[in-house]
Short mmCIF file of C-alpha atoms in Angstrom, two decimals:
data_model
loop_
_atom_site.label_atom_id
_atom_site.label_comp_id
_atom_site.label_asym_id
_atom_site.label_seq_id
_atom_site.Cartn_x
_atom_site.Cartn_y
_atom_site.Cartn_z
CA MET A 1 -29.02 -65.87 -7.45
CA ARG A 2 -30.50 -63.56 -10.05
CA THR A 3 -31.43 -61.12 -7.26
CA THR A 4 -27.86 -61.19 -5.94
CA ILE A 5 -26.45 -60.39 -9.38
CA MET A 6 -28.92 -57.50 -9.84
CA ILE A 7 -28.12 -56.05 -6.42
CA THR A 8 -24.38 -56.39 -7.04
CA PHE A 9 -24.75 -54.76 -10.48
CA ALA A 10 -26.83 -51.92 -8.99
CA PHE A 11 -24.23 -51.35 -6.24
CA ILE A 12 -21.33 -51.33 -8.70
CA PHE A 13 -23.19 -49.02 -11.11
CA THR A 14 -24.11 -46.60 -8.29
CA THR A 15 -20.54 -46.60 -7.00
CA ILE A 16 -19.09 -45.90 -10.46
CA ALA A 17 -21.69 -43.20 -11.21
CA THR A 18 -21.05 -41.50 -7.85
CA ALA A 19 -17.30 -41.62 -8.40
CA ALA A 20 -17.73 -40.15 -11.90
CA ILE A 21 -19.93 -37.32 -10.62
CA PHE A 22 -17.52 -36.60 -7.75
CA ALA A 23 -14.56 -36.59 -10.14
CA GLU A 24 -16.44 -34.30 -12.53
CA GLY A 25 -17.21 -31.92 -9.67
CA LYS A 26 -13.55 -31.93 -8.65
CA SER A 27 -12.44 -31.33 -12.22
CA SER A 28 -14.95 -28.50 -12.57
CA GLN A 29 -13.81 -27.01 -9.26
CA SER A 30 -10.20 -27.33 -10.33
CA SER A 31 -10.86 -25.59 -13.66
CA ASP A 32 -12.82 -22.87 -11.79
CA THR A 33 -9.80 -22.35 -9.53
CA LYS A 34 -7.51 -22.20 -12.57
CA ALA A 35 -9.82 -19.71 -14.30
CA GLU A 36 -9.93 -17.62 -11.12
CA TYR A 37 -6.14 -17.74 -10.89
CA ASN A 38 -5.69 -16.82 -14.57
CA ASN A 39 -8.24 -14.03 -14.19
CA GLU A 40 -6.35 -12.77 -11.13
CA LEU A 41 -3.17 -12.61 -13.23
CA ASN A 42 -4.94 -10.24 -15.63
CA PHE A 43 -5.76 -7.74 -12.89
CA PRO A 44 -3.37 -5.07 -11.66
CA ARG A 45 -1.49 -5.84 -8.47
CA PHE A 46 0.84 -3.98 -6.17
CA ALA A 47 4.44 -4.96 -6.82
CA GLU A 48 5.60 -3.86 -3.37
CA PRO A 49 4.20 -2.30 -0.20
CA ILE A 50 4.10 1.46 0.22
CA PRO A 51 6.82 2.15 2.77
CA ASN A 52 6.19 4.30 5.83
CA ILE A 53 8.42 7.36 5.70
CA THR A 54 9.67 9.92 8.22
CA VAL A 55 10.36 13.50 7.19
CA SER A 56 11.32 16.64 9.13
CA VAL A 57 9.08 19.70 8.89
CA GLY A 58 10.05 21.79 5.88
CA ARG A 59 11.54 18.89 3.89
CA ASP A 60 9.93 17.14 0.92
CA ALA A 61 8.20 13.75 1.19
CA LEU A 62 7.89 11.21 -1.63
CA LEU A 63 5.42 8.32 -1.39
CA ALA A 64 5.79 5.59 -4.04
CA CYS A 65 3.13 3.20 -5.32
CA VAL A 66 4.36 0.49 -7.70
CA VAL A 67 1.71 -1.36 -9.72
CA ASP A 68 2.18 -4.27 -12.13
CA ASN A 69 -0.19 -4.95 -15.03
CA LEU A 70 -2.18 -1.69 -14.73
CA LYS A 71 -3.56 -1.87 -18.29
CA GLY A 72 -6.61 0.42 -18.60
CA TYR A 73 -7.17 0.82 -14.86
CA LYS A 74 -6.42 4.05 -13.03
CA VAL A 75 -4.39 4.88 -9.92
CA ALA A 76 -5.50 7.40 -7.30
CA TRP A 77 -3.90 8.82 -4.15
CA VAL A 78 -6.13 9.54 -1.14
CA ARG A 79 -5.46 11.11 2.26
CA VAL A 80 -7.06 8.50 4.53
CA ASP A 81 -8.02 10.49 7.65
CA THR A 82 -9.80 13.25 5.71
CA GLN A 83 -10.90 11.03 2.78
CA THR A 84 -9.45 13.70 0.48
CA ILE A 85 -8.77 12.62 -3.09
CA LEU A 86 -5.34 13.98 -3.94
CA SER A 87 -4.91 12.63 -7.47
CA ILE A 88 -6.63 10.46 -10.04
CA HIS A 89 -4.36 8.86 -12.59
CA HIS A 90 -2.45 11.70 -14.32
CA ASN A 91 -4.33 14.56 -12.62
CA VAL A 92 -3.78 16.26 -9.28
CA ILE A 93 -7.23 16.90 -7.78
CA THR A 94 -6.37 18.69 -4.55
CA GLN A 95 -6.00 22.46 -4.53
CA ASN A 96 -2.94 22.17 -2.28
CA PRO A 97 -0.07 23.60 -4.38
CA ARG A 98 2.51 21.63 -2.35
CA ILE A 99 1.23 18.32 -3.73
CA THR A 100 2.44 17.05 -7.10
CA LEU A 101 2.24 13.75 -8.95
CA SER A 102 4.74 11.96 -11.16
CA TYR A 103 4.86 8.50 -12.70
CA ASN A 104 7.15 6.23 -14.71
CA ASP A 105 6.09 3.78 -17.41
CA HIS A 106 2.55 3.43 -16.05
CA ARG A 107 4.09 1.37 -13.21
CA SER A 108 5.47 3.69 -10.51
CA TRP A 109 3.23 6.47 -9.18
CA TYR A 110 4.79 9.09 -6.88
CA LEU A 111 2.98 11.51 -4.61
CA GLN A 112 5.28 14.36 -3.62
CA ILE A 113 4.50 16.72 -0.76
CA LYS A 114 6.75 19.75 -0.79
CA GLU A 115 7.79 21.58 2.38
CA VAL A 116 6.03 19.12 4.68
CA GLU A 117 3.98 20.59 7.52
CA GLU A 118 3.10 18.93 10.81
CA ASN A 119 -0.53 18.51 9.72
CA ASP A 120 0.60 16.39 6.72
CA ARG A 121 1.26 13.53 9.17
CA GLY A 122 -0.98 10.51 8.53
CA TRP A 123 -1.95 7.62 6.27
CA TYR A 124 -1.89 7.96 2.50
CA MET A 125 -3.60 5.38 0.28
CA CYS A 126 -2.84 4.34 -3.28
CA GLN A 127 -5.94 2.88 -4.97
CA ILE A 128 -6.56 1.01 -8.21
CA ASN A 129 -10.09 1.28 -9.61
CA THR A 130 -10.68 -2.47 -9.98
CA ASP A 131 -13.91 -4.07 -8.76
CA PRO A 132 -13.46 -4.58 -5.88
CA MET A 133 -11.06 -1.69 -5.42
CA ARG A 134 -7.49 -2.58 -4.48
CA SER A 135 -5.44 -0.38 -2.19
CA ARG A 136 -2.25 -0.05 -0.18
CA LYS A 137 -1.41 2.46 2.56
CA GLY A 138 1.75 4.13 3.76
CA TYR A 139 2.26 6.36 6.79
CA LEU A 140 3.94 9.76 6.66
CA GLN A 141 5.56 10.57 10.01
CA VAL A 142 6.46 14.24 10.40
CA VAL A 143 9.23 15.09 12.86
CA VAL A 144 9.21 18.53 14.44
CA PRO A 145 12.68 19.61 15.60
CA PRO A 146 12.82 21.28 19.02
CA VAL A 147 12.94 25.06 19.37
CA ILE A 148 16.21 26.09 21.07
CA LEU A 149 15.71 28.72 23.77
CA GLU A 150 18.69 30.98 23.05
CA GLN A 151 18.53 32.88 26.35
CA TYR A 152 19.05 29.64 28.31
CA THR A 153 21.67 28.17 25.97
CA SER A 154 25.43 28.58 26.23
CA ASN A 155 27.18 30.92 23.83
CA ASP A 156 30.62 30.41 22.30
CA MET A 157 33.28 29.87 24.93
CA VAL A 158 37.05 29.87 24.99
CA VAL A 159 38.62 27.56 27.60
CA ARG A 160 42.04 26.18 28.30
CA GLU A 161 42.80 22.63 27.42
CA GLY A 162 42.17 20.36 30.39
CA SER A 163 39.78 22.86 32.04
CA ASN A 164 36.24 21.98 33.00
CA VAL A 165 33.40 23.52 31.03
CA THR A 166 29.63 23.44 31.41
CA LEU A 167 27.42 23.81 28.35
CA ASN A 168 23.70 24.43 28.60
CA CYS A 169 21.06 23.85 25.99
CA LYS A 170 17.38 24.34 26.66
CA ALA A 171 14.69 23.56 24.16
CA LYS A 172 10.95 23.20 24.05
#
């Protein structure tokens, strides 16, 4: 009988101790998750995606990067395909005079490309210098209007109402 009581006591004690350790591990894991979540709230984050934009050759393009909670971190714009740094925080790095930078309230960062050229087409990345680095990309599509071949295109015509007319337009 004494052996049965000792075995029962040992089983109950082991069960309670295991449950306590498991619960402690869960509580610790839960507080780690909370700390991770709270820490994540202290880091900068992108408030919205960078939209893809389409611009005709010769027009201006404006790419917007909106960041919440930037604090002391810095924002940079990079041309993805060439890995060219275009700007770092308040400074334009590239020597391209068509590229300018503006920002509002340390939240919205705008990369402006004036008089867009066909070779400006591509991905542009907004980066925040956190560890690990955070980034978002937007695509600039450049539309090239066709060249009208004047010699194969109809000129001004005067026709009577109700008459048939044929207009030609050739482009390349």
